[in-house]
Tab-separated table of N, CA and C in Angstrom:
chain	number	residue	atom	x	y	z
A	201	MET	N	-124.381	-35.630	63.058
A	201	MET	CA	-123.338	-35.135	62.120
A	201	MET	C	-123.642	-34.901	61.022
A	202	LEU	N	-123.414	-34.569	59.852
A	202	LEU	CA	-123.799	-34.789	58.688
A	202	LEU	C	-123.624	-35.609	57.230
A	203	THR	N	-124.648	-35.770	57.088
A	203	THR	CA	-123.847	-36.630	55.494
A	203	THR	C	-125.208	-36.650	55.173
A	204	ASN	N	-124.325	-37.579	53.086
A	204	ASN	CA	-125.169	-37.271	52.008
A	204	ASN	C	-125.049	-38.461	51.296
A	205	GLU	N	-125.240	-38.588	49.891
A	205	GLU	CA	-125.055	-40.200	49.728
A	205	GLU	C	-124.100	-40.275	49.066
A	206	LEU	N	-122.453	-39.593	48.484
A	206	LEU	CA	-121.528	-39.742	49.410
A	206	LEU	C	-120.926	-40.346	49.940
A	207	LEU	N	-121.716	-39.678	50.821
A	207	LEU	CA	-120.553	-39.862	52.466
A	207	LEU	C	-120.915	-42.268	52.434
A	208	GLU	N	-122.764	-41.560	52.939
A	208	GLU	CA	-123.274	-42.839	52.508
A	208	GLU	C	-122.731	-44.131	52.396
A	209	MET	N	-122.086	-43.426	50.402
A	209	MET	CA	-121.445	-44.732	49.761
A	209	MET	C	-120.267	-44.922	50.516
A	210	LYS	N	-119.394	-44.589	50.556
A	210	LYS	CA	-118.279	-44.507	51.566
A	210	LYS	C	-118.434	-45.807	52.833
A	211	TYR	N	-119.105	-45.156	53.738
A	211	TYR	CA	-119.411	-46.307	54.554
A	211	TYR	C	-119.618	-47.282	54.302
A	212	ARG	N	-120.715	-47.478	53.311
A	212	ARG	CA	-121.197	-48.558	53.493
A	212	ARG	C	-120.206	-49.628	52.449
A	213	VAL	N	-119.005	-49.202	52.125
A	213	VAL	CA	-117.928	-49.593	51.001
A	213	VAL	C	-116.780	-50.231	52.462
A	214	GLN	N	-116.830	-49.409	53.110
A	214	GLN	CA	-115.390	-49.272	54.145
A	214	GLN	C	-116.323	-50.673	55.190
A	215	ARG	N	-117.552	-51.003	54.894
A	215	ARG	CA	-117.603	-51.128	56.354
A	215	ARG	C	-117.547	-52.774	55.446
A	216	SER	N	-117.745	-53.262	54.283
A	216	SER	CA	-118.200	-54.300	53.412
A	216	SER	C	-116.853	-54.701	53.457
A	217	PHE	N	-115.527	-53.762	53.110
A	217	PHE	CA	-114.288	-54.135	53.257
A	217	PHE	C	-113.824	-54.298	54.840
A	218	ALA	N	-114.325	-53.748	55.444
A	218	ALA	CA	-113.737	-54.856	57.644
A	218	ALA	C	-114.337	-55.692	57.198
A	219	GLU	N	-115.769	-56.108	56.355
A	219	GLU	CA	-116.755	-57.584	56.740
A	219	GLU	C	-115.937	-58.867	55.672
A	220	GLN	N	-114.977	-58.848	54.715
A	220	GLN	CA	-114.370	-59.274	53.517
A	220	GLN	C	-113.063	-59.751	54.763
A	221	GLY	N	-112.870	-58.792	55.484
A	221	GLY	CA	-110.633	-58.927	55.750
A	221	GLY	C	-111.024	-59.059	57.484
A	222	GLY	N	-112.074	-59.389	57.849
A	222	GLY	CA	-112.161	-58.934	59.364
A	222	GLY	C	-111.005	-58.586	60.188
A	223	ASP	N	-110.435	-58.853	61.196
A	223	ASP	CA	-109.634	-58.161	61.770
A	223	ASP	C	-107.979	-58.636	61.018
A	224	ASP	N	-108.133	-58.980	59.909
A	224	ASP	CA	-106.936	-58.892	58.771
A	224	ASP	C	-106.768	-57.558	58.446
A	225	LEU	N	-106.178	-56.505	59.129
A	225	LEU	CA	-105.023	-55.299	58.093
A	225	LEU	C	-104.734	-55.694	57.408
A	226	ARG	N	-103.667	-56.560	56.487
A	226	ARG	CA	-103.160	-56.786	55.947
A	226	ARG	C	-104.858	-57.948	54.485
A	227	LEU	N	-105.126	-58.173	55.031
A	227	LEU	CA	-106.076	-58.681	53.944
A	227	LEU	C	-107.044	-57.639	52.936
A	228	TYR	N	-107.620	-56.309	54.679
A	228	TYR	CA	-107.505	-55.407	53.991
A	228	TYR	C	-107.452	-54.788	53.319
A	229	ALA	N	-105.887	-54.344	53.323
A	229	ALA	CA	-105.676	-53.347	52.583
A	229	ALA	C	-105.491	-53.680	51.362
A	230	GLN	N	-105.346	-55.265	51.261
A	230	GLN	CA	-105.381	-56.102	49.899
A	230	GLN	C	-106.328	-55.927	48.625
A	231	ASN	N	-107.699	-56.136	49.658
A	231	ASN	CA	-108.720	-55.386	49.481
A	231	ASN	C	-109.161	-54.644	48.475
A	232	VAL	N	-108.588	-53.200	48.689
A	232	VAL	CA	-108.926	-52.415	48.852
A	232	VAL	C	-107.662	-51.986	48.010
A	233	HIS	N	-106.344	-52.503	47.479
A	233	HIS	CA	-105.597	-52.492	46.757
A	233	HIS	C	-106.433	-53.101	45.274
A	234	ARG	N	-106.546	-54.033	45.271
A	234	ARG	CA	-107.321	-55.134	44.139
A	234	ARG	C	-108.126	-53.910	43.736
A	235	ILE	N	-109.323	-53.157	44.677
A	235	ILE	CA	-110.367	-52.250	44.222
A	235	ILE	C	-109.950	-51.345	43.872
A	236	VAL	N	-108.681	-50.705	43.537
A	236	VAL	CA	-107.541	-49.676	42.743
A	236	VAL	C	-107.446	-49.776	41.889
A	237	GLN	N	-107.001	-51.084	41.937
A	237	GLN	CA	-105.981	-51.675	40.399
A	237	GLN	C	-107.304	-51.976	39.220
A	238	ASP	N	-108.666	-51.889	39.952
A	238	ASP	CA	-109.360	-52.395	38.669
A	238	ASP	C	-110.019	-50.951	38.310
A	239	VAL	N	-110.011	-49.897	39.192
A	239	VAL	CA	-110.523	-48.469	38.807
A	239	VAL	C	-109.283	-48.162	37.990
A	240	GLU	N	-108.398	-48.482	37.973
A	240	GLU	CA	-107.076	-48.029	37.111
A	240	GLU	C	-107.241	-48.466	35.577
A	241	ARG	N	-107.582	-49.573	36.182
A	241	ARG	CA	-107.872	-50.259	34.253
A	241	ARG	C	-109.222	-50.309	33.181
A	242	LYS	N	-110.435	-49.489	34.379
A	242	LYS	CA	-111.105	-49.328	33.893
A	242	LYS	C	-111.281	-47.663	33.143
A	243	HIS	N	-110.891	-46.907	34.164
A	243	HIS	CA	-110.982	-45.512	33.692
A	243	HIS	C	-109.531	-44.778	33.027
A	244	GLY	N	-108.568	-45.606	32.848
A	244	GLY	CA	-106.890	-45.346	32.629
A	244	GLY	C	-107.091	-44.228	33.719
A	245	LEU	N	-106.662	-44.108	34.489
A	245	LEU	CA	-105.314	-43.899	35.499
A	245	LEU	C	-104.874	-44.462	36.169
A	246	LYS	N	-104.155	-43.679	36.494
A	246	LYS	CA	-103.097	-44.236	37.729
A	246	LYS	C	-102.578	-43.631	38.267
A	247	PHE	N	-102.879	-44.244	40.164
A	247	PHE	CA	-102.366	-43.624	41.303
A	247	PHE	C	-100.940	-43.665	41.648
A	248	ARG	N	-100.324	-42.417	42.651
A	248	ARG	CA	-98.761	-42.837	43.037
A	248	ARG	C	-99.279	-42.972	44.289
A	249	TYR	N	-98.665	-43.806	44.947
A	249	TYR	CA	-98.470	-44.053	46.121
A	249	TYR	C	-96.787	-43.335	46.953
A	250	GLU	N	-96.992	-42.709	48.472
A	250	GLU	CA	-95.929	-42.754	48.807
A	250	GLU	C	-95.325	-43.540	49.526
A	251	GLN	N	-94.168	-43.862	49.269
A	251	GLN	CA	-93.592	-45.129	49.381
A	251	GLN	C	-93.148	-44.225	51.810
A	252	VAL	N	-93.463	-45.451	51.943
A	252	VAL	CA	-93.421	-45.228	53.561
A	252	VAL	C	-91.386	-45.669	53.939
A	253	LYS	N	-91.001	-44.898	54.615
A	253	LYS	CA	-89.273	-45.555	54.976
A	253	LYS	C	-90.349	-45.887	56.187
A	254	LYS	N	-89.562	-47.257	56.371
A	254	LYS	CA	-89.587	-47.736	57.636
A	254	LYS	C	-88.640	-47.201	58.655
A	255	ARG	N	-89.446	-46.761	59.246
A	255	ARG	CA	-88.173	-45.947	60.922
A	255	ARG	C	-88.258	-47.532	61.742
A	256	THR	N	-86.399	-47.213	61.628
A	256	THR	CA	-86.291	-47.867	63.284
A	256	THR	C	-85.442	-47.654	64.013
A	257	ARG	N	-85.382	-48.104	65.689
A	257	ARG	CA	-85.111	-47.483	66.528
A	257	ARG	C	-83.662	-48.128	67.011
A	258	SER	N	-82.892	-46.425	66.976
A	258	SER	CA	-81.976	-47.550	67.229
A	258	SER	C	-81.380	-48.000	68.878
A	259	HIS	N	-80.862	-49.055	69.152
A	259	HIS	CA	-80.815	-49.688	70.906
A	259	HIS	C	-80.261	-48.560	72.326
A	260	ASN	N	-79.081	-46.830	71.599
A	260	ASN	CA	-79.269	-46.637	72.284
A	260	ASN	C	-79.371	-45.601	72.000
A	261	THR	N	-80.511	-45.204	71.711
A	261	THR	CA	-81.429	-44.257	71.735
A	261	THR	C	-82.371	-43.897	73.049
A	262	PRO	N	-81.927	-42.605	73.676
A	262	PRO	CA	-83.206	-42.684	74.992
A	262	PRO	C	-84.289	-42.674	74.872
A	263	THR	N	-85.458	-43.470	75.743
A	263	THR	CA	-86.532	-43.881	75.853
A	263	THR	C	-87.200	-42.695	76.900
A	264	SER	N	-88.004	-42.466	76.596
A	264	SER	CA	-88.451	-41.492	78.289
A	264	SER	C	-89.209	-42.188	79.152
A	265	SER	N	-89.523	-42.346	80.458
A	265	SER	CA	-89.014	-43.307	81.203
A	265	SER	C	-91.209	-43.113	81.759
A	266	GLY	N	-91.793	-42.169	80.685
A	266	GLY	CA	-92.741	-43.053	81.330
A	266	GLY	C	-94.050	-41.624	82.246
A	267	SER	N	-93.123	-41.236	83.396
A	267	SER	CA	-93.611	-40.595	83.860
A	267	SER	C	-93.887	-39.483	84.032
A	268	HIS	N	-94.934	-38.830	83.919
A	268	HIS	CA	-94.942	-36.937	83.915
A	268	HIS	C	-94.713	-36.054	85.373
A	269	GLU	N	-94.494	-35.156	85.427
A	269	GLU	CA	-94.975	-34.748	86.474
A	269	GLU	C	-96.023	-34.135	86.098
A	270	THR	N	-97.060	-33.414	87.019
A	270	THR	CA	-98.295	-32.601	86.670
A	270	THR	C	-97.777	-31.329	88.346
A	271	ALA	N	-98.803	-30.006	87.408
A	271	ALA	CA	-98.346	-29.043	88.050
A	271	ALA	C	-99.466	-29.130	88.949
A	272	ALA	N	-99.235	-28.848	90.425
A	272	ALA	CA	-100.109	-28.795	91.347
A	272	ALA	C	-100.610	-27.722	92.002
């Protein structure tokens, strides 16, 4: 895989976040969000996030049986 200084820094930061958050995805996201807020303040930026709609599954929605037929 090709790499450069910027990618190496990205990987170091990601490893650091993972070490700080352990297996807790919520803590990982909180750490990332805190750093983004610091960057916004320091550089006068404003990042906008997409609002994700919660998906709910209706109890009347048919589900697949999980079996798949394969051609012989």
